[in-house]
Short mmCIF file of C-alpha atoms in Angstrom, two decimals:
data_model
loop_
_atom_site.label_atom_id
_atom_site.label_comp_id
_atom_site.label_asym_id
_atom_site.label_seq_id
_atom_site.Cartn_x
_atom_site.Cartn_y
_atom_site.Cartn_z
CA ASP A 1 0.00 0.00 0.00
CA THR A 2 1.62 3.25 -1.12
CA GLY A 3 -0.98 5.62 0.33
CA VAL A 4 -0.85 7.73 3.48
CA SER A 5 -0.73 5.52 6.55
CA GLN A 6 -1.89 6.50 10.02
CA ASN A 7 -1.54 4.66 13.30
CA PRO A 8 -3.34 3.82 15.43
CA ARG A 9 -6.74 3.78 13.75
CA HIS A 10 -8.51 4.17 17.06
CA LYS A 11 -7.36 5.49 20.44
CA ILE A 12 -9.38 5.60 23.63
CA THR A 13 -7.83 7.45 26.53
CA LYS A 14 -8.76 8.99 29.83
CA ARG A 15 -8.86 12.72 30.33
CA GLY A 16 -5.46 14.04 31.35
CA GLN A 17 -3.44 11.37 29.57
CA ASN A 18 -1.00 12.05 26.74
CA VAL A 19 -1.46 10.48 23.32
CA THR A 20 0.71 10.31 20.21
CA PHE A 21 -0.33 9.57 16.65
CA ARG A 22 1.88 8.68 13.74
CA CYS A 23 1.57 9.48 10.04
CA ASP A 24 3.59 7.99 7.19
CA PRO A 25 3.05 10.05 4.04
CA ILE A 26 3.46 8.95 0.44
CA SER A 27 7.20 8.53 0.08
CA GLU A 28 8.00 11.21 -2.48
CA HIS A 29 5.71 13.84 -0.97
CA ASN A 30 7.52 16.69 0.76
CA ARG A 31 4.46 18.37 2.30
CA LEU A 32 2.59 16.85 5.20
CA TYR A 33 -0.56 18.20 6.81
CA TRP A 34 -2.56 17.50 9.94
CA TYR A 35 -6.29 18.15 10.04
CA ARG A 36 -8.93 17.54 12.69
CA GLN A 37 -12.48 16.47 11.92
CA THR A 38 -15.43 16.33 14.29
CA LEU A 39 -18.67 14.50 13.57
CA GLY A 40 -20.70 16.12 10.82
CA GLN A 41 -18.07 18.72 10.03
CA GLY A 42 -15.43 19.13 7.38
CA PRO A 43 -11.76 18.71 8.26
CA GLU A 44 -10.08 21.72 9.91
CA PHE A 45 -6.46 22.59 9.23
CA LEU A 46 -4.08 22.20 12.17
CA THR A 47 -0.54 22.44 10.82
CA TYR A 48 1.72 21.57 7.91
CA PHE A 49 5.34 20.71 7.17
CA GLN A 50 7.54 21.34 4.19
CA ASN A 51 10.06 18.55 4.58
CA GLU A 52 11.10 18.76 8.26
CA ALA A 53 10.13 22.42 8.75
CA GLN A 54 6.80 23.21 10.40
CA LEU A 55 5.66 26.24 8.42
CA GLU A 56 2.23 27.07 9.76
CA LYS A 57 0.09 26.31 12.77
CA SER A 58 -3.58 27.02 13.20
CA ARG A 59 -4.90 28.80 16.27
CA LEU A 60 -6.76 25.53 16.89
CA LEU A 61 -3.42 24.02 17.83
CA SER A 62 -3.16 24.88 21.50
CA ASP A 63 0.01 24.59 23.57
CA ARG A 64 -1.02 21.05 24.48
CA PHE A 65 -0.53 19.98 20.86
CA SER A 66 2.85 19.42 19.27
CA ALA A 67 3.76 18.00 15.89
CA GLU A 68 7.10 16.89 14.57
CA ARG A 69 8.56 15.61 11.35
CA PRO A 70 12.16 15.03 12.37
CA LYS A 71 13.62 13.61 9.17
CA GLY A 72 11.15 14.96 6.69
CA SER A 73 9.45 11.60 6.36
CA PHE A 74 6.97 10.39 8.99
CA SER A 75 5.29 12.78 11.41
CA THR A 76 3.92 12.52 14.94
CA LEU A 77 1.17 14.53 16.58
CA GLU A 78 1.15 14.55 20.37
CA ILE A 79 -1.62 15.81 22.59
CA GLN A 80 -0.75 16.37 26.22
CA ARG A 81 -3.25 16.41 29.09
CA THR A 82 -6.10 15.38 26.81
CA GLU A 83 -9.53 16.93 27.28
CA GLN A 84 -12.92 15.61 26.21
CA GLY A 85 -13.06 18.35 23.60
CA ASP A 86 -10.05 16.77 21.89
CA SER A 87 -12.22 13.83 20.82
CA ALA A 88 -12.17 13.87 17.02
CA MET A 89 -10.75 12.22 13.93
CA TYR A 90 -7.18 13.34 13.31
CA LEU A 91 -6.34 13.20 9.62
CA CYS A 92 -2.97 13.34 7.96
CA ALA A 93 -2.46 14.30 4.33
CA SER A 94 0.51 14.68 2.05
CA SER A 95 1.28 16.29 -1.28
CA LEU A 96 4.14 16.93 -3.66
CA GLY A 97 4.03 20.61 -2.80
CA THR A 98 3.37 21.81 -6.32
CA VAL A 99 0.91 24.70 -6.45
CA GLY A 100 -2.54 23.24 -6.96
CA GLU A 101 -1.42 19.69 -6.28
CA LYS A 102 -4.11 17.73 -4.55
CA LEU A 103 -3.78 16.39 -1.02
CA PHE A 104 -3.93 12.67 -0.35
CA PHE A 105 -5.47 11.81 2.99
CA GLY A 106 -4.95 8.86 5.29
CA SER A 107 -7.80 7.06 7.01
CA GLY A 108 -7.27 9.00 10.21
CA THR A 109 -6.93 8.24 13.90
CA GLN A 110 -10.19 8.37 15.83
CA LEU A 111 -9.53 9.71 19.32
CA SER A 112 -12.03 9.27 22.13
CA VAL A 113 -11.28 10.99 25.43
CA LEU A 114 -13.34 9.62 28.32
CA GLY B 1 -13.00 35.88 5.90
CA GLU B 2 -12.65 32.50 4.30
CA SER B 3 -15.63 30.20 4.48
CA VAL B 4 -17.01 27.44 2.35
CA GLY B 5 -20.56 26.29 2.78
CA LEU B 6 -22.93 23.80 1.26
CA HIS B 7 -26.60 24.42 0.55
CA LEU B 8 -28.03 20.95 1.24
CA PRO B 9 -26.96 18.66 4.04
CA THR B 10 -28.53 15.55 2.45
CA LEU B 11 -29.28 14.65 -1.16
CA SER B 12 -31.27 11.52 -1.98
CA VAL B 13 -31.31 10.18 -5.54
CA GLN B 14 -32.26 7.03 -7.38
CA GLU B 15 -29.62 4.82 -8.92
CA GLY B 16 -28.96 5.94 -12.47
CA ASP B 17 -30.01 9.53 -11.90
CA ASN B 18 -27.64 12.44 -12.21
CA SER B 19 -26.65 14.14 -8.94
CA ILE B 20 -25.74 17.76 -8.44
CA ILE B 21 -24.08 18.92 -5.25
CA ASN B 22 -23.70 22.66 -4.75
CA CYS B 23 -21.25 24.73 -2.78
CA ALA B 24 -20.83 28.44 -2.11
CA TYR B 25 -17.55 30.06 -1.22
CA SER B 26 -16.83 33.52 0.11
CA ASN B 27 -13.17 34.21 -0.69
CA SER B 28 -13.14 35.74 -4.14
CA ALA B 29 -9.33 35.48 -4.18
CA SER B 30 -9.36 31.67 -4.01
CA ASP B 31 -7.58 30.23 -7.02
CA TYR B 32 -8.09 26.51 -6.53
CA PHE B 33 -11.05 24.37 -5.57
CA ILE B 34 -11.37 20.69 -4.92
CA TRP B 35 -14.04 18.09 -4.25
CA TYR B 36 -13.52 15.18 -1.90
CA LYS B 37 -15.64 12.11 -1.17
CA GLN B 38 -15.60 10.63 2.30
CA GLU B 39 -17.03 7.24 3.19
CA SER B 40 -17.73 6.25 6.74
CA GLY B 41 -14.56 5.53 8.72
CA LYS B 42 -12.27 6.63 5.90
CA GLY B 43 -10.32 9.74 5.05
CA PRO B 44 -11.41 12.12 2.28
CA GLN B 45 -10.76 10.79 -1.21
CA PHE B 46 -9.92 13.16 -4.06
CA ILE B 47 -12.57 13.40 -6.78
CA ILE B 48 -11.76 16.36 -8.98
CA ASP B 49 -10.22 19.81 -8.79
CA ILE B 50 -10.43 23.04 -10.75
CA ARG B 51 -8.40 26.20 -10.94
CA SER B 52 -10.00 29.62 -10.99
CA ASN B 53 -9.00 30.24 -14.63
CA MET B 54 -11.39 27.47 -15.69
CA ASP B 55 -15.20 27.28 -15.69
CA LYS B 56 -15.60 23.56 -16.14
CA ARG B 57 -13.61 20.41 -15.77
CA GLN B 58 -14.66 16.85 -16.50
CA GLY B 59 -13.52 13.57 -15.09
CA GLN B 60 -14.87 10.08 -15.24
CA ARG B 61 -18.62 10.47 -14.58
CA VAL B 62 -17.96 13.71 -12.69
CA THR B 63 -17.97 17.33 -13.76
CA VAL B 64 -17.10 20.38 -11.69
CA LEU B 65 -18.49 23.78 -12.62
CA LEU B 66 -17.14 27.03 -11.26
CA ASN B 67 -19.06 30.30 -11.41
CA LYS B 68 -16.78 33.00 -10.09
CA THR B 69 -19.36 35.72 -10.59
CA VAL B 70 -21.60 34.30 -7.87
CA LYS B 71 -18.85 32.36 -6.10
CA HIS B 72 -20.51 29.04 -6.65
CA LEU B 73 -19.11 25.57 -7.23
CA SER B 74 -20.99 22.43 -8.18
CA LEU B 75 -20.22 18.76 -8.59
CA GLN B 76 -22.22 16.76 -11.07
CA ILE B 77 -22.19 12.98 -10.92
CA ALA B 78 -23.60 11.18 -13.93
CA ALA B 79 -25.49 7.89 -13.64
CA THR B 80 -25.18 7.82 -9.86
CA GLN B 81 -24.41 4.41 -8.39
CA PRO B 82 -24.89 3.00 -4.88
CA GLY B 83 -21.12 3.16 -4.44
CA ASP B 84 -21.36 6.93 -4.77
CA SER B 85 -23.16 7.13 -1.44
CA ALA B 86 -20.91 9.16 0.84
CA VAL B 87 -20.38 12.65 2.21
CA TYR B 88 -19.02 15.11 -0.33
CA PHE B 89 -16.95 18.12 0.63
CA CYS B 90 -15.92 21.07 -1.41
CA ALA B 91 -12.82 22.92 -0.31
CA GLU B 92 -10.93 25.99 -1.37
CA ASN B 93 -7.25 26.70 -1.21
CA GLY B 94 -6.55 28.93 1.78
CA GLY B 95 -2.90 29.28 0.78
CA PHE B 96 -0.12 26.65 0.61
CA GLN B 97 -2.83 24.05 0.00
CA LYS B 98 -4.25 24.76 3.43
CA LEU B 99 -7.67 23.65 2.37
CA VAL B 100 -10.77 25.24 3.87
CA PHE B 101 -13.56 22.68 3.91
CA GLY B 102 -17.29 23.10 4.04
CA THR B 103 -19.61 21.08 6.28
CA GLY B 104 -20.38 18.47 3.64
CA THR B 105 -23.37 17.04 1.80
CA ARG B 106 -24.48 13.47 2.35
CA LEU B 107 -25.44 11.72 -0.89
CA LEU B 108 -27.79 8.77 -0.51
CA VAL B 109 -28.31 6.57 -3.56
CA SER B 110 -31.20 4.15 -3.46
CA PRO B 111 -31.48 1.19 -5.87
#
């Protein structure tokens, strides 16, 4: 499978715990994006990387959220001290970075905070 | 500000009919638009895109129309099939492919 891969698919955690998600983009893609999607809504932009550099962060990304892409390949998204409002689908996408190039999305990680 | 919205939350059609899903956008400076299909439990899947210098673009069974005068985008699906049942999102490029998505329209195809 050469698509965008996300792990885990599902994560259930208790409020206050830390969680980490992983995204493996399509190998030749240099841009990687994180989006969040709640039930019945469209995905909302969180942050994106050009290779290993994090170039933009949404105001939705509070101080409890941190994303890394250390070698310009896979990326991790960590949420510290989770809150019930963090429950959502976290989607990763990648692209070649060419203007107008479409984003390819993974299947997401569904987070439930109890 | 940037916002993308959809007129109808749910569209029900019969198999074989043509489907039209509409979308309004507010940022007149947007230069790129894209339609995604999302099935339950899956990530959005690319359908078709269009740049602002075009009015129409066709794919396999799908056509996207862009009316910049009224800031309106539509997705037409020909001969709709049960496998087309999903939620459809339009999105506009908010810069550096930071896509701004609408709420989505659920398409239900009955046999």
